[in-house]
XYZ file of C-alpha atoms in Angstrom:
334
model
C 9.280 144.983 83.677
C 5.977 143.356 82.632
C 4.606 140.135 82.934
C 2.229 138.248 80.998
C 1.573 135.131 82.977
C 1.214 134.633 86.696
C 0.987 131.161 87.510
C -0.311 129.899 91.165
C 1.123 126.566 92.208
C 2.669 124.225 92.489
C 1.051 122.723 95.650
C -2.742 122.806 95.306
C -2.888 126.610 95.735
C -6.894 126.114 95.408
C -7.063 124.915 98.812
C -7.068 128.472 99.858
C -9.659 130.417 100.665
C -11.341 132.695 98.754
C -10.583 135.796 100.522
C -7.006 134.472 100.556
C -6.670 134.230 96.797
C -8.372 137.264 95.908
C -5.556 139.340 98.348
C -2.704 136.994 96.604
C -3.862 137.714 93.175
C -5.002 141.510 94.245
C -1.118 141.904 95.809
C 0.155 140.914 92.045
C -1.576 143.212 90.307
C -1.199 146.119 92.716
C 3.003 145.553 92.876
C 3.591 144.445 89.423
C 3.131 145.358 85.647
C 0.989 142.866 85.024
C -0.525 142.610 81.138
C -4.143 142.849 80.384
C -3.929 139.875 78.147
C -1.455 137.993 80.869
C -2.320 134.100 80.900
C -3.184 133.725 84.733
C -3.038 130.297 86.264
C -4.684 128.495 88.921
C -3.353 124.865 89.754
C -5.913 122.949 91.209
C -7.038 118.968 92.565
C -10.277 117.951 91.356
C -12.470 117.881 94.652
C -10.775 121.292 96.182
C -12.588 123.314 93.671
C -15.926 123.365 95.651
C -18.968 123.988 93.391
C -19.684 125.940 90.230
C -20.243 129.334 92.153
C -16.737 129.294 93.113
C -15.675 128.364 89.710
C -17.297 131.516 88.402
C -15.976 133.671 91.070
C -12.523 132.461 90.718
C -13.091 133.007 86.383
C -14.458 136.662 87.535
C -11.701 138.148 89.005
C -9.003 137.120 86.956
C -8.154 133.554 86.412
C -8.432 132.615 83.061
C -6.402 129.370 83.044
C -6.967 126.213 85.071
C -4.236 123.649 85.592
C -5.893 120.412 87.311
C -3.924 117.410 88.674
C -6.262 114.864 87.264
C -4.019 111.719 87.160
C -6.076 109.393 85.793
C -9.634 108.272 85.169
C -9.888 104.974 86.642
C -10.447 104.998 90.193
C -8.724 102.017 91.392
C -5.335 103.879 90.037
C -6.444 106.580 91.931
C -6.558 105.547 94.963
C -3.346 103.721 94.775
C -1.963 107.063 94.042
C -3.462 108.723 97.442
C -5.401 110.768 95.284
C -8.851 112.051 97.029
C -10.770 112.447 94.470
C -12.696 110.065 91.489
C -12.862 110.150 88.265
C -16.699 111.135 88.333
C -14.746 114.821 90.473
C -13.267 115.447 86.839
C -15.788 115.260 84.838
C -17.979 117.524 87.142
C -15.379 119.890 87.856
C -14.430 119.928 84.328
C -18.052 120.560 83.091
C -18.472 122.938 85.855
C -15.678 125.081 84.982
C -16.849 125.346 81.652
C -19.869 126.727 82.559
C -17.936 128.887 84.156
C -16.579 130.261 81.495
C -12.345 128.852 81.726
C -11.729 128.392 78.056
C -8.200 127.183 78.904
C -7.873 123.987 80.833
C -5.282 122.102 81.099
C -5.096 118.278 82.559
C -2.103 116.676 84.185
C -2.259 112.588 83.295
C 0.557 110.002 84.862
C 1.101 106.956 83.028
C 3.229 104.102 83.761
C 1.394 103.667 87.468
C 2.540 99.700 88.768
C 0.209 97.287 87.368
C -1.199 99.633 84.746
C -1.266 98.005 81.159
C -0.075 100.179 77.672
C -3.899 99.548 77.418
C -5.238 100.995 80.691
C -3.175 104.406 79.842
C -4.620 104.381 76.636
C -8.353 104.358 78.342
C -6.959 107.789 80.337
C -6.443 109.356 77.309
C -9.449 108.373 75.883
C -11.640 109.430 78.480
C -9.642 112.399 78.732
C -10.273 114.136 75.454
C -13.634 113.687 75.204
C -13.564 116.293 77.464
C -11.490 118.432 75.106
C -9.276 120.268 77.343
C -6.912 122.642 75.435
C -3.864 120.999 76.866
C -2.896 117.946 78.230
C 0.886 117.410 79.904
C 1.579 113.486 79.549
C 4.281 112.429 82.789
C 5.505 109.098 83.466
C 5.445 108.116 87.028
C 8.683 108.939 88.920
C 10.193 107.213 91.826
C 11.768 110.645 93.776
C 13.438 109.278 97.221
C 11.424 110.573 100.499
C 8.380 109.865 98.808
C 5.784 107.660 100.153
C 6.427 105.534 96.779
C 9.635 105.370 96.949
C 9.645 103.855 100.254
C 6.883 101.237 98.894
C 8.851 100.411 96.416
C 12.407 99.877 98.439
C 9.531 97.752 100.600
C 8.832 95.521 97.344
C 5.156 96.209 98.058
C 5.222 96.597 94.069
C 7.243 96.551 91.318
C 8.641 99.691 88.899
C 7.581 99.711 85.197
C 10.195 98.611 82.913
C 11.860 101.367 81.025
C 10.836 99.881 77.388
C 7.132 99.316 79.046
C 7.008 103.042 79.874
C 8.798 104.346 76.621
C 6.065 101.763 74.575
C 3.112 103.777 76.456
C 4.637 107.164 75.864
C 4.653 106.575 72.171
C 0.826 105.421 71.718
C -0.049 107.869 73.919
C 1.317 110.559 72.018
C 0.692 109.258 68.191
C -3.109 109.310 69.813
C -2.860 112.493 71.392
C -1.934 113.635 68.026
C -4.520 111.813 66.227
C -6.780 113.944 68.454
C -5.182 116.906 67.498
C -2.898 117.850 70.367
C 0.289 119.192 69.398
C 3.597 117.666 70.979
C 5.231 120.760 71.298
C 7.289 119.754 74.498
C 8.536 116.161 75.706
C 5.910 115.772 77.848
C 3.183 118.569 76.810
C 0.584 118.543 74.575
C -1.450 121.243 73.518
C -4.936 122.391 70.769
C -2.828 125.658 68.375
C -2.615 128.236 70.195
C -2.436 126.827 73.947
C 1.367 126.010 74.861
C 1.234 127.032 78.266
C 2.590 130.840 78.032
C 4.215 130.498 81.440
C 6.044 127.150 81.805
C 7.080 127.981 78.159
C 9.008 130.310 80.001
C 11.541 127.830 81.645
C 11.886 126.011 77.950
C 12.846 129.376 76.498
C 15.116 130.420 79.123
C 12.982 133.857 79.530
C 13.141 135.819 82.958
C 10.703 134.633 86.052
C 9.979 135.984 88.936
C 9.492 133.130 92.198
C 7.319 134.725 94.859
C 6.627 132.362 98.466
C 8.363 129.709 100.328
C 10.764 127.671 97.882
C 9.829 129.543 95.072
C 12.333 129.401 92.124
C 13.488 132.344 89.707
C 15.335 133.555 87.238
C 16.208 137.084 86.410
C 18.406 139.464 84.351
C 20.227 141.913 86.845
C 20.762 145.832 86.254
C 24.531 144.651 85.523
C 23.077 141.985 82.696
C 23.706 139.050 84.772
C 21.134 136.365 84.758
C 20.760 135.492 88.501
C 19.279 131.813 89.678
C 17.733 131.886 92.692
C 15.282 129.764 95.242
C 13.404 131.643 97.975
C 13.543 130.339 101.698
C 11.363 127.480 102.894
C 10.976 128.426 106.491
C 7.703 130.987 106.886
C 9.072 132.516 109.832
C 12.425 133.078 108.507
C 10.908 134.658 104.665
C 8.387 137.240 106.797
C 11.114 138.449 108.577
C 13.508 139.085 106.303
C 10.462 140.380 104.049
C 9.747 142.634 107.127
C 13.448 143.946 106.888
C 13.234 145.089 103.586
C 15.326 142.170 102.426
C 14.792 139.639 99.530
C 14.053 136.302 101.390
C 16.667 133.916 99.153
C 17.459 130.801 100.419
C 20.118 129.762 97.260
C 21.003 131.710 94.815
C 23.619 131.991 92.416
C 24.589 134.539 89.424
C 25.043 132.549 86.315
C 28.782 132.413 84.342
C 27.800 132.832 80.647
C 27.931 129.395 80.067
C 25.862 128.879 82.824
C 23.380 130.613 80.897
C 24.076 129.322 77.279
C 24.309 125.462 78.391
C 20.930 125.584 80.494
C 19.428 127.289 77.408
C 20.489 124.462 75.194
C 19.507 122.097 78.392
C 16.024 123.250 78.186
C 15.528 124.025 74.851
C 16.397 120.667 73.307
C 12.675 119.832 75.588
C 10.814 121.878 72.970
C 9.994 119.837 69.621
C 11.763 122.555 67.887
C 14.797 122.024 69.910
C 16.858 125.229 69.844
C 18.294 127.295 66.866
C 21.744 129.283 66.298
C 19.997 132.395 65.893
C 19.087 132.494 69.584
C 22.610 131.707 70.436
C 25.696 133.961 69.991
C 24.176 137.101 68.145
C 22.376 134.358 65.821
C 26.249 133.172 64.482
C 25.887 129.689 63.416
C 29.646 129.444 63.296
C 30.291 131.398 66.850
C 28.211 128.191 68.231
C 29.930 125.491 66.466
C 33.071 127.055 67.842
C 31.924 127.393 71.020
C 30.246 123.625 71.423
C 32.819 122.086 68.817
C 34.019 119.064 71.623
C 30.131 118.887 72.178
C 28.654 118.322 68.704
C 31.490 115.631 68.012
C 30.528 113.740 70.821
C 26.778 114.151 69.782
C 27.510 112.672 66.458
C 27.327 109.252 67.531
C 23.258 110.031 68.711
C 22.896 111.911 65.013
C 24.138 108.860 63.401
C 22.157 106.844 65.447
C 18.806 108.857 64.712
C 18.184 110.239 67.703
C 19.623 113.633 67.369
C 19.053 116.152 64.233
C 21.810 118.895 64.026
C 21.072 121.401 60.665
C 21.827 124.502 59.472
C 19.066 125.548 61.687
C 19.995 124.193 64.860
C 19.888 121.196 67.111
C 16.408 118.978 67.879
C 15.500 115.700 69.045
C 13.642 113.081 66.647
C 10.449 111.456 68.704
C 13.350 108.374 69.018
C 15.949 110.504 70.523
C 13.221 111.812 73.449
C 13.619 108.561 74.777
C 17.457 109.282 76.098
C 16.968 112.864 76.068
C 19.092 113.704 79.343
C 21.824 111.821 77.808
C 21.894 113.789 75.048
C 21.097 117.035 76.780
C 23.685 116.379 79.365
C 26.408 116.328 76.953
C 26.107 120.483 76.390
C 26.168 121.133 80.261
């Protein structure tokens, strides 16, 4: 099997050290087929990348994609994020690891922050590509119980973003993301031609993965042609010793029905902007899906009739309208 894209993260992997991530990345290469042209990944915070010497060490020995958590660019947002770094830390990492020769950079912004304006998002983006990163992922702020702002927030220490507020910003940001020449090729991804991110891609497609570490997630095709779905454990003592015995260290994992596999293929590929297509489906029958989905796609009519939904002799894709109730939609195939 060989791999063209080894991704490091999530987490803020470039808190290790360097002798640490040269073993991690050396361990890859020495136990897996990996491509000569594979996209290689490095998440990273600004602030944790230390200076441009590291930046062109890390570039020399292999990384050729960086994936930075930048947030935002204003710093009072920042800091109400628990972010620890400015937006002065982006522009200097950024420039440094240019110099350094990453020609692939992607930049994580989060809009709809409490008491940010459509406006004040707007200025992210702005200051954003002037930097011209290749690709830019675009997320709207969520409220995930057991986080720190979650618990603010059941405190009433602010107040969430209405959903028409945050669906308002998502639009401008994306008609000027695309006025700027960034491709929407996924809800909330953005990329210059030629940079969709080669590895998340992957979980849009419904391609194989491979999850090495604590918690990591995969998903592979079995000798026996079953797709299996599987989590690692989360507990370092318990993964090194079953890695010590020879075992795989899965925490969950389960071995997919076929329409396991076909619904989270249409789950995920309704993200991409061009949704997902028959041939893929079915030995490419048209009419074998129809069949197959036939309680589905009458229920969906009401969301094509409604403009949300697009369903062709092609396939089936959301219009920029129907991204706005997207898990509704994409719910309805599961």
């Amino acid at each position: 099997m060989c791999f063209d894209s080894v991704y490091f993260g999530g987490g803020t992997p470039s808190v290790l050290s360097d002798d640490q991530l040269a073993d991690l990345l050396e361990a890859v290469r020495a136990n897996y087929n990996i491509t000569g042209d594979a996209e290689i990944t490095l998440e990273a915070n600004p602030g944790t990348l230390g200076d441009g010497s590291r930046l062109k060490w890390l570039r020399s020995i292999g990384f050729n994609r960086l994936s930075m958590g930048v947030q935002s660019m204003n710093n009072d947002r920042l800091k109400f994020l628990g972010r620890i770094h400015d937006s002065e830390a982006v522009v200097r990492d950024f420039v440094a690891a240019r110099e350094a020769g990453f020609d692939n950079i992607n930049l994580d912004i989060i809009f709809s922050v409490p008491g940010e304006s459509v406006e004040d998002a707007l200025d992210d983006i702005r200051a954003i590509v002037t930097l011209k990163p290749e690709h830019i992922s675009f997320y709207s702020l969520q409220l995930e119980e057991g986080t720190p702002f979650f618990e603010m927030w059941s405190a009433c220490e602010f107040e969430e973003v209405a959903d028409e507020d945050d669906r308002f910003t998502f639009h401008r940001g994306s008609a000027m993301l695309g006025h700027f020449g960034y491709e929407h090729y996924e809800i909330s991804n953005f990329s210059k031609p030629g940079f969709r991110s080669r590895h998340n891609s992957k979980y849009w497609n419904a391609s194989d993965y491979l999850g090495l570490g604590l918690g990591a997630s995969g998903y592979l095709t079995e000798p026996d042609g079953v797709r299996l779905r599987y989590s690692n454990m989360t507990s370092l003592t318990d993964y090194c010793e079953a890695c010590d015995r020879g075992e795989l260290p899965l925490g969950e994992s389960h071995r997919n029905s076929t329409h396991d596999d076909v619904s989270e293929a249409v789950f995920t590929g309704l993200r991409r902007k061009e949704g997902i297509r028959y041939a893929d489906f079915f030995d490419g029958s048209e009419t074998a899906f129809r069949s197959y989905y036939a309680d589905e796609l009458a229920e969906a009519q009401e969301f094509v009739d409604g403009g949300f939904l697009i369903i062709d002799e092609d396939g089936l894709r959301l219009t920029e309208k129907g991204v706005d109730i997207s898990n509704r939609i994409m719910a309805i195939f599961v």
